[in-house]
Coordinates of N, CA and C in Angstrom, one line a residue:
M1 N 0.8 -1.2 0.0 CA 0.0 0.0 0.0 C 0.9 1.2 0.0
K2 N 0.6 2.1 -0.9 CA 1.5 3.3 -1.1 C 0.8 4.5 -0.5
S3 N 1.7 5.4 0.1 CA 1.2 6.6 0.7 C 0.9 7.6 -0.4
L4 N -0.2 8.4 -0.3 CA -0.5 9.5 -1.1 C 0.2 10.7 -0.6
D5 N 0.7 11.6 -1.5 CA 1.3 12.8 -1.2 C 0.3 13.9 -0.9
L6 N -0.5 13.7 0.2 CA -1.6 14.6 0.5 C -1.4 15.4 1.8
N7 N -0.3 15.1 2.5 CA -0.2 15.7 3.8 C -0.2 17.2 3.8
E8 N 0.6 17.8 2.9 CA 0.6 19.2 2.8 C -0.7 19.8 2.4
A9 N -1.5 19.1 1.6 CA -2.8 19.6 1.2 C -3.8 19.9 2.3
I10 N -3.6 19.1 3.4 CA -4.5 19.3 4.5 C -3.8 19.8 5.8
G11 N -2.6 20.4 5.6 CA -2.0 21.1 6.7 C -1.2 20.3 7.6
I12 N -0.7 19.1 7.2 CA 0.1 18.3 8.1 C 1.5 18.5 7.8
S13 N 2.3 18.9 8.8 CA 3.7 19.2 8.5 C 4.7 18.4 9.3
N14 N 4.2 17.4 10.0 CA 5.1 16.6 10.9 C 5.4 15.2 10.3
G15 N 5.1 15.0 9.0 CA 5.5 13.8 8.3 C 4.6 12.6 8.5
E16 N 3.4 12.8 9.2 CA 2.5 11.7 9.4 C 1.8 11.3 8.1
T17 N 1.6 10.0 7.9 CA 0.9 9.6 6.7 C -0.6 9.8 7.0
V18 N -1.3 10.5 6.1 CA -2.7 10.8 6.3 C -3.6 9.9 5.6
F19 N -3.3 9.7 4.3 CA -4.1 8.9 3.4 C -3.2 7.8 2.8
L20 N -3.8 6.7 2.4 CA -3.2 5.6 1.7 C -4.1 5.4 0.4
R21 N -3.5 4.7 -0.5 CA -4.3 4.2 -1.7 C -4.0 2.8 -1.9
A22 N -4.9 2.1 -2.6 CA -4.6 0.7 -2.9 C -3.5 0.6 -3.9
D23 N -2.6 -0.3 -3.6 CA -1.5 -0.6 -4.5 C -1.8 -1.9 -5.3
W24 N -2.4 -1.6 -6.4 CA -2.9 -2.8 -7.3 C -3.0 -2.3 -8.7
P25 N -3.0 -3.2 -9.7 CA -3.0 -2.8 -11.1 C -4.4 -2.5 -11.6
A26 N -5.1 -1.6 -11.0 CA -6.4 -1.2 -11.4 C -6.4 -0.3 -12.6
P27 N -7.5 -0.3 -13.4 CA -7.5 0.7 -14.5 C -7.3 2.1 -14.1
S28 N -6.8 2.9 -15.0 CA -6.5 4.3 -14.6 C -7.7 5.1 -14.2
N29 N -8.9 4.7 -14.6 CA -10.1 5.5 -14.2 C -10.7 5.1 -12.8
V30 N -10.0 4.1 -12.2 CA -10.4 3.6 -10.8 C -9.5 4.3 -9.8
H31 N -10.2 5.0 -8.8 CA -9.4 5.7 -7.8 C -9.8 5.2 -6.4
T32 N -8.9 5.2 -5.5 CA -9.1 4.8 -4.1 C -8.5 5.8 -3.1
L33 N -9.1 5.8 -1.9 CA -8.5 6.6 -0.8 C -8.9 5.9 0.5
I34 N -7.8 5.6 1.3 CA -8.0 5.0 2.6 C -7.5 5.9 3.6
S35 N -8.3 6.3 4.6 CA -7.8 7.3 5.6 C -7.1 6.5 6.7
T36 N -6.2 7.2 7.4 CA -5.6 6.7 8.6 C -6.3 7.5 9.8
R37 N -5.7 7.4 10.9 CA -6.2 8.1 12.1 C -5.7 9.5 12.1
N38 N -4.8 9.9 11.2 CA -4.1 11.2 11.3 C -4.7 12.2 10.4
G39 N -4.5 13.5 10.7 CA -4.8 14.6 9.9 C -6.1 15.3 10.1
G40 N -6.8 14.9 11.2 CA -8.2 15.4 11.4 C -8.2 16.4 12.6
V41 N -9.4 16.6 13.1 CA -9.6 17.6 14.2 C -10.2 17.0 15.4
S42 N -10.6 15.8 15.4 CA -11.2 15.2 16.6 C -10.2 15.1 17.8
K43 N -10.8 15.2 19.0 CA -10.0 15.1 20.2 C -10.0 13.6 20.7
A44 N -9.0 13.3 21.6 CA -9.0 12.0 22.2 C -10.3 11.6 22.9
P45 N -10.7 10.3 22.8 CA -9.9 9.2 22.2 C -10.1 9.0 20.7
F46 N -10.7 10.0 20.0 CA -11.0 9.9 18.6 C -10.0 10.5 17.7
H47 N -8.8 10.9 18.3 CA -7.9 11.7 17.6 C -7.3 10.8 16.4
S48 N -7.2 11.4 15.2 CA -7.8 12.7 15.0 C -8.7 12.7 13.7
M49 N -8.6 11.8 12.8 CA -9.4 11.8 11.6 C -10.5 10.7 11.7
N50 N -11.3 10.9 12.8 CA -12.5 10.0 12.9 C -13.6 10.4 12.0
V51 N -14.1 9.4 11.2 CA -15.3 9.7 10.3 C -16.6 9.1 10.8
G52 N -16.5 8.4 12.0 CA -17.7 7.7 12.5 C -18.6 8.6 13.3
M53 N -19.9 8.8 12.8 CA -20.9 9.6 13.5 C -21.5 8.9 14.7
H54 N -21.3 7.6 14.8 CA -22.0 6.7 15.8 C -21.1 6.3 17.0
V55 N -19.9 6.9 17.2 CA -19.0 6.4 18.2 C -18.9 7.3 19.4
G56 N -19.6 8.5 19.4 CA -19.6 9.4 20.6 C -18.7 10.6 20.4
D57 N -18.2 10.8 19.2 CA -17.4 12.0 18.9 C -18.3 13.2 18.7
D58 N -17.7 14.4 18.8 CA -18.4 15.6 18.5 C -18.8 15.6 17.0
D59 N -20.1 15.9 16.7 CA -20.6 15.9 15.4 C -19.9 16.9 14.5
E60 N -19.6 18.0 15.0 CA -18.9 19.1 14.2 C -17.5 18.6 13.8
A61 N -16.8 18.0 14.7 CA -15.5 17.5 14.4 C -15.5 16.4 13.3
V62 N -16.5 15.5 13.4 CA -16.6 14.4 12.4 C -17.0 15.0 11.0
C63 N -17.9 16.0 11.0 CA -18.2 16.7 9.8 C -17.0 17.3 9.1
E64 N -16.2 17.9 9.9 CA -14.9 18.6 9.4 C -14.0 17.5 8.9
N65 N -13.9 16.4 9.6 CA -13.0 15.3 9.1 C -13.5 14.8 7.8
R66 N -14.8 14.6 7.7 CA -15.4 14.1 6.4 C -15.2 15.1 5.3
R67 N -15.3 16.4 5.6 CA -15.1 17.4 4.6 C -13.7 17.3 4.1
K68 N -12.7 17.1 5.0 CA -11.3 17.0 4.5 C -11.1 15.8 3.5
I69 N -11.8 14.7 3.9 CA -11.7 13.6 3.0 C -12.4 13.8 1.7
Q70 N -13.6 14.4 1.8 CA -14.4 14.7 0.6 C -13.6 15.6 -0.3
N71 N -12.9 16.5 0.2 CA -12.1 17.4 -0.7 C -11.1 16.6 -1.5
Q72 N -10.6 15.5 -1.0 CA -9.6 14.8 -1.7 C -10.2 13.8 -2.7
V73 N -11.5 13.4 -2.5 CA -12.2 12.5 -3.4 C -12.8 13.2 -4.5
G74 N -13.5 14.3 -4.2 CA -14.2 15.1 -5.2 C -15.7 14.7 -5.3
L75 N -15.9 13.4 -5.5 CA -17.3 12.9 -5.6 C -17.9 12.7 -4.2
P76 N -19.2 12.8 -4.1 CA -19.8 12.5 -2.8 C -19.5 11.1 -2.3
L77 N -19.1 11.0 -1.1 CA -18.9 9.7 -0.5 C -20.2 9.2 0.1
K78 N -20.5 8.0 -0.3 CA -21.8 7.4 0.1 C -21.5 6.4 1.2
Y79 N -21.6 6.9 2.5 CA -21.4 6.1 3.7 C -22.6 5.2 3.8
L80 N -22.4 4.1 4.5 CA -23.5 3.2 4.8 C -23.8 3.1 6.3
N81 N -25.0 2.7 6.7 CA -25.3 2.3 8.1 C -24.9 0.8 8.2
Q82 N -23.7 0.5 8.6 CA -23.2 -0.8 8.6 C -23.8 -1.6 9.7
V83 N -24.2 -2.9 9.4 CA -25.0 -3.7 10.4 C -24.4 -5.1 10.5
H84 N -23.2 -5.3 10.0 CA -22.5 -6.6 10.1 C -23.4 -7.6 9.4
G85 N -24.0 -7.2 8.3 CA -24.8 -8.1 7.5 C -24.2 -8.4 6.2
T86 N -25.1 -8.8 5.2 CA -24.6 -9.2 3.9 C -25.3 -8.5 2.7
D87 N -26.0 -7.5 3.0 CA -26.7 -6.8 1.9 C -25.8 -5.8 1.2
V88 N -26.0 -5.7 -0.1 CA -25.3 -4.9 -1.1 C -26.2 -3.9 -1.7
V89 N -25.9 -2.7 -1.8 CA -26.8 -1.7 -2.4 C -26.0 -0.9 -3.5
Q90 N -26.8 -0.2 -4.3 CA -26.3 0.7 -5.3 C -25.9 2.0 -4.6
A91 N -24.6 2.4 -4.7 CA -24.2 3.6 -3.9 C -24.9 4.8 -4.4
V92 N -25.3 4.9 -5.6 CA -25.9 6.1 -6.2 C -27.3 6.3 -5.7
D93 N -28.0 5.3 -5.2 CA -29.4 5.4 -4.8 C -29.5 6.0 -3.4
G94 N -30.5 6.9 -3.2 CA -30.9 7.3 -1.9 C -30.1 8.4 -1.3
E95 N -30.7 9.2 -0.4 CA -30.0 10.2 0.3 C -29.7 9.8 1.7
V96 N -30.4 8.9 2.3 CA -30.2 8.4 3.6 C -29.3 7.2 3.6
P97 N -28.3 7.0 4.5 CA -27.5 5.9 4.5 C -28.3 4.6 4.6
A98 N -28.0 3.7 3.7 CA -28.7 2.4 3.7 C -28.2 1.5 4.7
D99 N -29.1 0.6 5.3 CA -28.6 -0.5 6.2 C -28.0 -1.6 5.3
A100 N -26.7 -1.5 5.2 CA -26.0 -2.5 4.3 C -24.5 -2.4 4.6
D101 N -23.8 -3.4 4.1 CA -22.4 -3.5 4.4 C -21.5 -3.6 3.1
A102 N -22.1 -3.3 2.0 CA -21.4 -3.1 0.8 C -22.2 -2.3 -0.2
S103 N -21.5 -1.6 -1.1 CA -22.1 -0.8 -2.2 C -21.3 -1.0 -3.4
I104 N -22.0 -0.8 -4.6 CA -21.4 -0.8 -5.9 C -21.8 0.4 -6.6
D105 N -21.0 0.7 -7.7 CA -21.3 1.9 -8.5 C -20.7 1.7 -9.9
R106 N -21.6 2.0 -10.9 CA -21.2 2.1 -12.3 C -21.3 3.5 -12.9
S107 N -21.9 4.4 -12.1 CA -22.3 5.7 -12.6 C -21.1 6.7 -12.7
G108 N -20.1 6.5 -11.8 CA -19.1 7.5 -11.7 C -19.5 8.8 -11.1
M109 N -20.7 8.8 -10.4 CA -21.2 10.0 -9.8 C -21.0 10.0 -8.3
V110 N -20.6 8.9 -7.7 CA -20.4 8.8 -6.3 C -19.2 7.9 -6.0
A111 N -18.8 8.0 -4.7 CA -17.7 7.1 -4.3 C -18.3 6.1 -3.3
C112 N -18.0 4.8 -3.5 CA -18.4 3.8 -2.5 C -17.5 3.9 -1.3
A113 N -18.1 3.8 -0.1 CA -17.3 4.0 1.1 C -17.7 3.1 2.2
V114 N -16.7 2.5 3.0 CA -17.0 1.7 4.2 C -16.1 2.2 5.3
M115 N -16.6 2.1 6.5 CA -15.9 2.5 7.7 C -15.4 1.3 8.5
T116 N -14.2 1.4 9.0 CA -13.7 0.2 9.8 C -12.8 0.7 10.9
A117 N -12.6 -0.2 11.9 CA -11.6 0.0 12.9 C -11.2 -1.4 13.5
D118 N -10.9 -2.3 12.6 CA -10.4 -3.7 12.8 C -11.1 -4.6 11.8
C119 N -12.4 -4.4 11.5 CA -13.0 -5.2 10.4 C -12.3 -4.9 9.1
L120 N -12.5 -5.8 8.2 CA -11.8 -5.8 6.9 C -12.5 -5.0 5.8
P121 N -11.9 -3.9 5.3 CA -12.5 -3.3 4.1 C -12.0 -3.9 2.9
V122 N -12.9 -4.2 1.9 CA -12.4 -4.8 0.7 C -12.9 -3.9 -0.5
L123 N -12.0 -3.5 -1.3 CA -12.3 -2.7 -2.5 C -12.2 -3.5 -3.7
F124 N -13.2 -3.3 -4.6 CA -13.3 -4.1 -5.9 C -13.4 -3.2 -7.1
C125 N -12.8 -3.7 -8.2 CA -13.1 -3.1 -9.5 C -13.0 -4.3 -10.5
D126 N -13.4 -4.0 -11.8 CA -13.2 -4.9 -12.8 C -12.1 -4.4 -13.7
R127 N -11.5 -5.3 -14.5 CA -10.3 -4.9 -15.3 C -10.6 -3.9 -16.4
M128 N -11.9 -3.7 -16.8 CA -12.2 -2.7 -17.8 C -12.6 -1.4 -17.1
G129 N -12.7 -1.3 -15.8 CA -13.0 -0.1 -15.2 C -14.4 0.4 -15.4
T130 N -15.4 -0.6 -15.4 CA -16.8 -0.2 -15.6 C -17.6 -0.3 -14.3
V131 N -17.1 -0.9 -13.2 CA -17.8 -1.1 -12.0 C -16.8 -1.1 -10.8
V132 N -17.2 -0.5 -9.7 CA -16.4 -0.6 -8.5 C -17.3 -0.9 -7.3
A133 N -16.7 -1.4 -6.2 CA -17.5 -1.8 -5.0 C -16.6 -1.7 -3.8
A134 N -17.3 -1.5 -2.6 CA -16.6 -1.5 -1.4 C -17.4 -2.3 -0.4
A135 N -16.7 -3.2 0.4 CA -17.4 -4.1 1.3 C -16.8 -4.0 2.7
H136 N -17.6 -4.0 3.7 CA -17.2 -4.0 5.1 C -17.4 -5.5 5.6
A137 N -16.3 -6.1 6.0 CA -16.3 -7.5 6.3 C -15.8 -7.7 7.7
G138 N -16.6 -7.7 8.7 CA -16.3 -8.3 10.0 C -16.4 -9.8 9.9
W139 N -16.1 -10.5 10.9 CA -16.1 -12.0 10.8 C -17.5 -12.5 10.5
R140 N -18.5 -11.9 11.1 CA -19.9 -12.3 10.8 C -20.3 -12.1 9.3
G141 N -20.0 -10.9 8.8 CA -20.3 -10.7 7.4 C -19.5 -11.5 6.5
L142 N -18.2 -11.7 6.9 CA -17.4 -12.5 6.0 C -17.9 -13.9 6.0
Q143 N -18.3 -14.5 7.1 CA -18.8 -15.8 7.2 C -20.2 -15.9 6.5
G144 N -20.9 -14.9 6.6 CA -22.3 -14.9 6.1 C -22.4 -14.7 4.6
G145 N -21.4 -14.2 4.0 CA -21.5 -14.1 2.5 C -21.4 -12.7 1.9
I146 N -20.9 -11.7 2.7 CA -20.8 -10.3 2.1 C -19.9 -10.2 0.9
L147 N -18.8 -10.9 0.9 CA -17.9 -10.9 -0.3 C -18.5 -11.6 -1.5
Q148 N -19.2 -12.7 -1.3 CA -19.8 -13.4 -2.3 C -20.9 -12.5 -2.9
N149 N -21.7 -11.9 -2.1 CA -22.8 -11.1 -2.6 C -22.3 -9.9 -3.3
T150 N -21.2 -9.3 -2.9 CA -20.6 -8.2 -3.6 C -20.1 -8.6 -5.0
V151 N -19.4 -9.7 -5.0 CA -18.9 -10.2 -6.3 C -20.1 -10.4 -7.3
A152 N -21.2 -11.0 -6.8 CA -22.3 -11.3 -7.6 C -23.0 -10.0 -8.1
A153 N -23.1 -9.0 -7.2 CA -23.8 -7.7 -7.5 C -23.0 -6.9 -8.6
M154 N -21.7 -7.2 -8.7 CA -20.9 -6.4 -9.7 C -21.3 -6.8 -11.1
G155 N -21.8 -8.0 -11.3 CA -22.4 -8.3 -12.6 C -21.3 -8.5 -13.7
V156 N -20.1 -8.9 -13.3 CA -19.1 -9.2 -14.3 C -18.5 -10.5 -13.9
P157 N -17.8 -11.2 -14.9 CA -17.2 -12.5 -14.6 C -16.2 -12.4 -13.4
P158 N -16.2 -13.3 -12.5 CA -15.3 -13.2 -11.4 C -13.8 -13.1 -11.8
E159 N -13.4 -13.7 -12.9 CA -12.1 -13.6 -13.3 C -11.7 -12.2 -13.8
E160 N -12.7 -11.4 -14.0 CA -12.4 -10.0 -14.4 C -12.2 -9.0 -13.2
I161 N -12.5 -9.6 -12.0 CA -12.5 -8.7 -10.8 C -11.2 -8.7 -10.1
L162 N -10.8 -7.5 -9.7 CA -9.6 -7.3 -8.8 C -10.2 -6.9 -7.4
A163 N -9.6 -7.4 -6.4 CA -10.0 -7.2 -5.0 C -8.8 -6.7 -4.2
Y164 N -9.0 -5.6 -3.4 CA -7.9 -5.1 -2.5 C -8.4 -5.2 -1.1
L165 N -7.5 -5.8 -0.2 CA -7.8 -6.0 1.2 C -7.1 -4.9 2.0
G166 N -8.0 -4.0 2.5 CA -7.4 -2.8 3.2 C -7.1 -3.1 4.6
P167 N -6.6 -2.1 5.4 CA -6.1 -2.3 6.8 C -7.2 -2.9 7.7
A168 N -6.8 -4.0 8.4 CA -7.7 -4.7 9.3 C -6.9 -5.4 10.4
I169 N -7.5 -6.0 11.3 CA -6.8 -6.6 12.4 C -6.0 -7.8 11.9
G170 N -4.8 -7.9 12.3 CA -3.8 -8.8 11.8 C -3.9 -10.2 12.5
A171 N -3.3 -11.2 11.9 CA -3.3 -12.5 12.4 C -2.7 -12.7 13.7
D172 N -1.8 -11.8 14.1 CA -1.2 -11.9 15.5 C -2.0 -11.3 16.6
A173 N -3.1 -10.6 16.2 CA -3.9 -9.9 17.2 C -5.4 -10.3 17.3
F174 N -5.9 -11.1 16.3 CA -7.3 -11.4 16.2 C -7.6 -12.7 16.9
E175 N -7.8 -12.6 18.2 CA -8.2 -13.8 19.0 C -9.7 -14.0 19.0
V176 N -10.0 -15.3 18.6 CA -11.4 -15.7 18.5 C -11.7 -17.0 19.3
G177 N -13.0 -17.3 19.5 CA -13.4 -18.5 20.2 C -13.7 -19.6 19.2
Q178 N -14.1 -20.7 19.9 CA -14.5 -21.9 19.1 C -15.6 -21.7 18.2
D179 N -16.5 -20.8 18.5 CA -17.7 -20.5 17.7 C -17.3 -19.9 16.3
V180 N -16.3 -19.0 16.3 CA -15.9 -18.5 15.1 C -15.2 -19.5 14.2
Y181 N -14.3 -20.3 14.8 CA -13.7 -21.4 14.1 C -14.7 -22.3 13.5
D182 N -15.7 -22.8 14.3 CA -16.7 -23.7 13.8 C -17.5 -23.1 12.7
A183 N -17.8 -21.8 12.8 CA -18.7 -21.1 11.8 C -18.0 -21.2 10.4
F184 N -16.7 -21.0 10.4 CA -16.0 -21.0 9.1 C -15.7 -22.4 8.6
C185 N -15.2 -23.2 9.5 CA -14.6 -24.5 9.1 C -15.7 -25.5 8.8
R186 N -16.9 -25.4 9.3 CA -18.0 -26.3 9.0 C -18.3 -26.3 7.5
E187 N -18.3 -25.0 6.9 CA -18.7 -24.9 5.5 C -17.5 -24.8 4.6
M188 N -16.3 -24.6 5.1 CA -15.1 -24.4 4.3 C -13.9 -25.0 5.0
P189 N -13.7 -26.4 4.9 CA -12.7 -27.0 5.6 C -11.3 -26.4 5.4
L190 N -11.0 -25.8 4.3 CA -9.7 -25.2 4.0 C -9.5 -24.0 5.0
A191 N -10.5 -23.5 5.6 CA -10.4 -22.4 6.5 C -9.6 -22.8 7.8
E192 N -9.4 -24.1 8.0 CA -8.7 -24.5 9.2 C -7.3 -23.9 9.2
A193 N -6.7 -23.7 8.0 CA -5.4 -23.1 7.9 C -5.3 -21.7 8.4
A194 N -6.4 -21.0 8.5 CA -6.5 -19.6 8.9 C -6.6 -19.5 10.4
F195 N -6.6 -20.5 11.2 CA -6.7 -20.5 12.6 C -5.6 -21.2 13.3
E196 N -4.9 -20.5 14.2 CA -3.8 -21.0 15.0 C -4.3 -21.3 16.4
P197 N -4.4 -22.5 16.9 CA -4.9 -22.8 18.2 C -3.9 -22.2 19.3
I198 N -4.5 -21.6 20.3 CA -3.6 -21.0 21.4 C -4.1 -21.5 22.7
G199 N -5.0 -22.5 22.8 CA -5.4 -23.2 24.0 C -6.7 -22.6 24.5
D200 N -7.3 -23.5 25.4 CA -8.6 -23.1 26.0 C -9.7 -22.7 25.0
G201 N -9.7 -23.4 23.9 CA -10.7 -23.2 22.9 C -10.6 -21.8 22.2
K202 N -9.4 -21.3 22.2 CA -9.1 -20.0 21.6 C -8.2 -20.2 20.4
Y203 N -8.3 -19.2 19.4 CA -7.5 -19.3 18.2 C -7.1 -17.9 17.8
L204 N -6.0 -17.8 17.1 CA -5.6 -16.6 16.4 C -6.1 -16.8 14.9
A205 N -7.0 -15.8 14.5 CA -7.6 -16.0 13.2 C -6.9 -15.0 12.2
D206 N -6.7 -15.5 11.0 CA -6.2 -14.7 9.9 C -7.3 -14.2 9.0
I207 N -7.9 -13.0 9.2 CA -9.0 -12.6 8.5 C -8.6 -12.3 7.0
Y208 N -7.4 -12.0 6.7 CA -6.9 -11.8 5.4 C -7.0 -13.2 4.6
M209 N -6.5 -14.2 5.2 CA -6.5 -15.5 4.6 C -7.9 -16.0 4.4
L210 N -8.8 -15.8 5.3 CA -10.2 -16.2 5.2 C -10.8 -15.5 4.0
A211 N -10.5 -14.2 3.8 CA -11.1 -13.4 2.7 C -10.5 -14.0 1.4
R212 N -9.2 -14.2 1.4 CA -8.7 -14.8 0.1 C -9.3 -16.1 -0.3
L213 N -9.5 -17.0 0.7 CA -10.1 -18.3 0.5 C -11.5 -18.1 -0.1
I214 N -12.3 -17.2 0.5 CA -13.6 -17.0 0.0 C -13.6 -16.4 -1.4
L215 N -12.8 -15.5 -1.7 CA -12.8 -14.8 -3.0 C -12.3 -15.8 -4.0
R216 N -11.3 -16.6 -3.7 CA -10.8 -17.6 -4.7 C -11.9 -18.6 -5.0
R217 N -12.6 -19.0 -4.0 CA -13.7 -20.0 -4.2 C -14.8 -19.4 -5.1
E218 N -14.9 -18.1 -5.1 CA -15.9 -17.4 -6.0 C -15.3 -17.2 -7.4
G219 N -14.0 -17.5 -7.6 CA -13.4 -17.3 -8.9 C -12.6 -16.0 -9.0
V220 N -12.5 -15.3 -7.9 CA -11.7 -14.0 -8.0 C -10.2 -14.4 -7.6
T221 N -9.3 -14.2 -8.5 CA -7.9 -14.7 -8.2 C -7.0 -13.5 -8.1
Q222 N -7.4 -12.3 -8.6 CA -6.5 -11.1 -8.5 C -6.8 -10.4 -7.2
I223 N -6.0 -10.8 -6.2 CA -6.3 -10.3 -4.8 C -5.0 -9.6 -4.3
Y224 N -5.1 -8.4 -3.8 CA -4.0 -7.6 -3.4 C -4.2 -7.1 -2.0
G225 N -3.1 -6.5 -1.4 CA -3.2 -6.0 0.0 C -3.1 -7.0 1.0
G226 N -3.7 -6.7 2.2 CA -3.7 -7.7 3.3 C -2.4 -7.8 4.0
D227 N -1.7 -6.6 4.2 CA -0.4 -6.7 4.9 C -0.3 -5.7 6.0
R228 N -1.4 -5.2 6.6 CA -1.4 -4.2 7.7 C -2.1 -4.8 8.9
C229 N -1.9 -4.2 10.1 CA -2.6 -4.6 11.3 C -3.0 -3.4 12.0
T230 N -4.3 -3.2 12.1 CA -4.9 -2.0 12.8 C -4.6 -2.0 14.3
V231 N -4.5 -3.2 14.9 CA -4.2 -3.3 16.3 C -2.8 -2.9 16.6
L232 N -1.8 -3.4 15.9 CA -0.4 -3.2 16.2 C 0.1 -1.9 15.7
E233 N -0.5 -1.4 14.6 CA 0.0 -0.1 14.1 C -0.8 1.1 14.7
R234 N -0.5 1.3 16.0 CA -1.2 2.2 16.8 C -1.2 3.7 16.3
D235 N -0.1 4.1 15.7 CA 0.1 5.5 15.3 C -0.6 5.7 14.0
S236 N -1.0 4.7 13.3 CA -1.6 4.8 12.0 C -3.1 4.6 11.9
F237 N -3.6 3.7 12.8 CA -5.0 3.2 12.6 C -5.8 3.2 13.9
F238 N -7.1 3.4 13.8 CA -8.0 3.2 14.9 C -8.2 1.7 15.1
S239 N -8.4 1.2 16.3 CA -8.6 -0.2 16.6 C -9.6 -0.4 17.7
Y240 N -10.8 -0.9 17.4 CA -11.8 -1.1 18.4 C -11.3 -2.2 19.4
R241 N -10.7 -3.3 18.9 CA -10.2 -4.4 19.7 C -9.2 -3.9 20.7
R242 N -8.3 -3.0 20.3 CA -7.3 -2.4 21.1 C -7.8 -1.4 22.2
D243 N -8.6 -0.5 21.7 CA -8.9 0.7 22.5 C -10.4 0.8 23.0
G244 N -11.3 0.0 22.4 CA -12.7 0.1 22.8 C -13.3 1.4 22.2
K245 N -13.3 2.4 23.0 CA -13.9 3.7 22.5 C -12.9 4.4 21.6
T246 N -13.2 4.4 20.3 CA -12.2 4.9 19.3 C -12.9 5.4 18.1
G247 N -12.2 5.8 17.1 CA -12.8 6.4 15.9 C -12.8 5.3 14.8
R248 N -13.2 5.8 13.6 CA -13.3 4.9 12.4 C -12.5 5.5 11.2
M249 N -11.9 4.7 10.4 CA -11.3 5.1 9.1 C -12.3 4.8 8.0
V250 N -12.1 5.4 6.9 CA -12.9 5.1 5.7 C -12.0 4.6 4.6
S251 N -12.6 3.7 3.8 CA -11.9 3.2 2.6 C -12.9 3.4 1.5
A252 N -12.5 4.2 0.5 CA -13.4 4.6 -0.6 C -12.8 4.2 -2.0
I253 N -13.7 4.0 -2.9 CA -13.4 3.7 -4.3 C -14.4 4.4 -5.2
W254 N -13.9 4.9 -6.4 CA -14.8 5.5 -7.3 C -14.2 5.5 -8.7
L255 N -15.2 5.7 -9.7 CA -14.8 5.7 -11.1 C -14.7 7.2 -11.5
N256 N -13.8 7.4 -12.4 CA -13.7 8.7 -13.1 C -14.2 8.5 -14.5
K257 N -15.3 9.0 -14.8 CA -16.0 8.8 -16.1 C -15.5 9.8 -17.2
D258 N -14.7 10.8 -16.8 CA -14.3 11.8 -17.7 C -13.4 11.3 -18.8

C-alpha cells in the first residue's frame, strides 16, 4: 500500500501519513482513498481523523473530518449504516445511508465508502474499469457471505474482478473463540489453515487468509493488499479491539468517467 502525497494539502507538517491508496494494477479511471487516524480535528480518544458519527465523537469534528476527505475524493462519499450483514446496495441510490455492508457503482457520480476499525475493508473493480465496489467484512459478514454477494452484484465475470484487502486486524492480534472457528470450518474445511490454536478453545484468526479463500472460491484470483494490522499499528490506525472507544477510518473507491 502506497502513501498519497496529500499531507501538505490538509496542513500536516510533521511527516504523518494521512491517506493511503490501494497498491494494485487497477485501470487508470479507478481511484481509491483509505484514511488513517491522522490529519483530522477530533480530540482523544477519537484523535484525529475519525469519520464515524456513531461512536460518541463531536458531530462538528466528524463533519470537518469528512469534509477534509471529501475534498480529496471530489465525488460525494456514500457512507452506509453498517450492520454486520450481507446486503449490497447501489451507492448512487438514496439520500439516507442504507442499512447495508457493501455498495457498488457504475455511474461515476459517487464514491463507495465503508468505515472500519479492525473489520476488513475490501475494495473491488473490474479490469475494464466499468464497476467498483466497497465491502465491510467483520467476521460475521465474512462468514455470512458479504464478499460473495458483492462479487455477484458487480455483474461481471469473477475472473475479471480485482480485490484489494485494506487495513484490518492482523493474524497476530485477532483472538477468537471456538464459535468463530466452527462457523467458518464447517462450511469451508480449508479455513482451518487460517486459525492457529492457542489453547482453552481460543484461536488466532487470519481474516486476510479467510477473505482470500472465499474470494478464490468465488473465482476471484486477482487479490492484493492484506499486509497491515490495525491493532499493532497504533500510530496509523484506529482499533476497536485495542482501544474500545475509538474512531473509524474510511476506505473509498470511485470511477472517473471523464
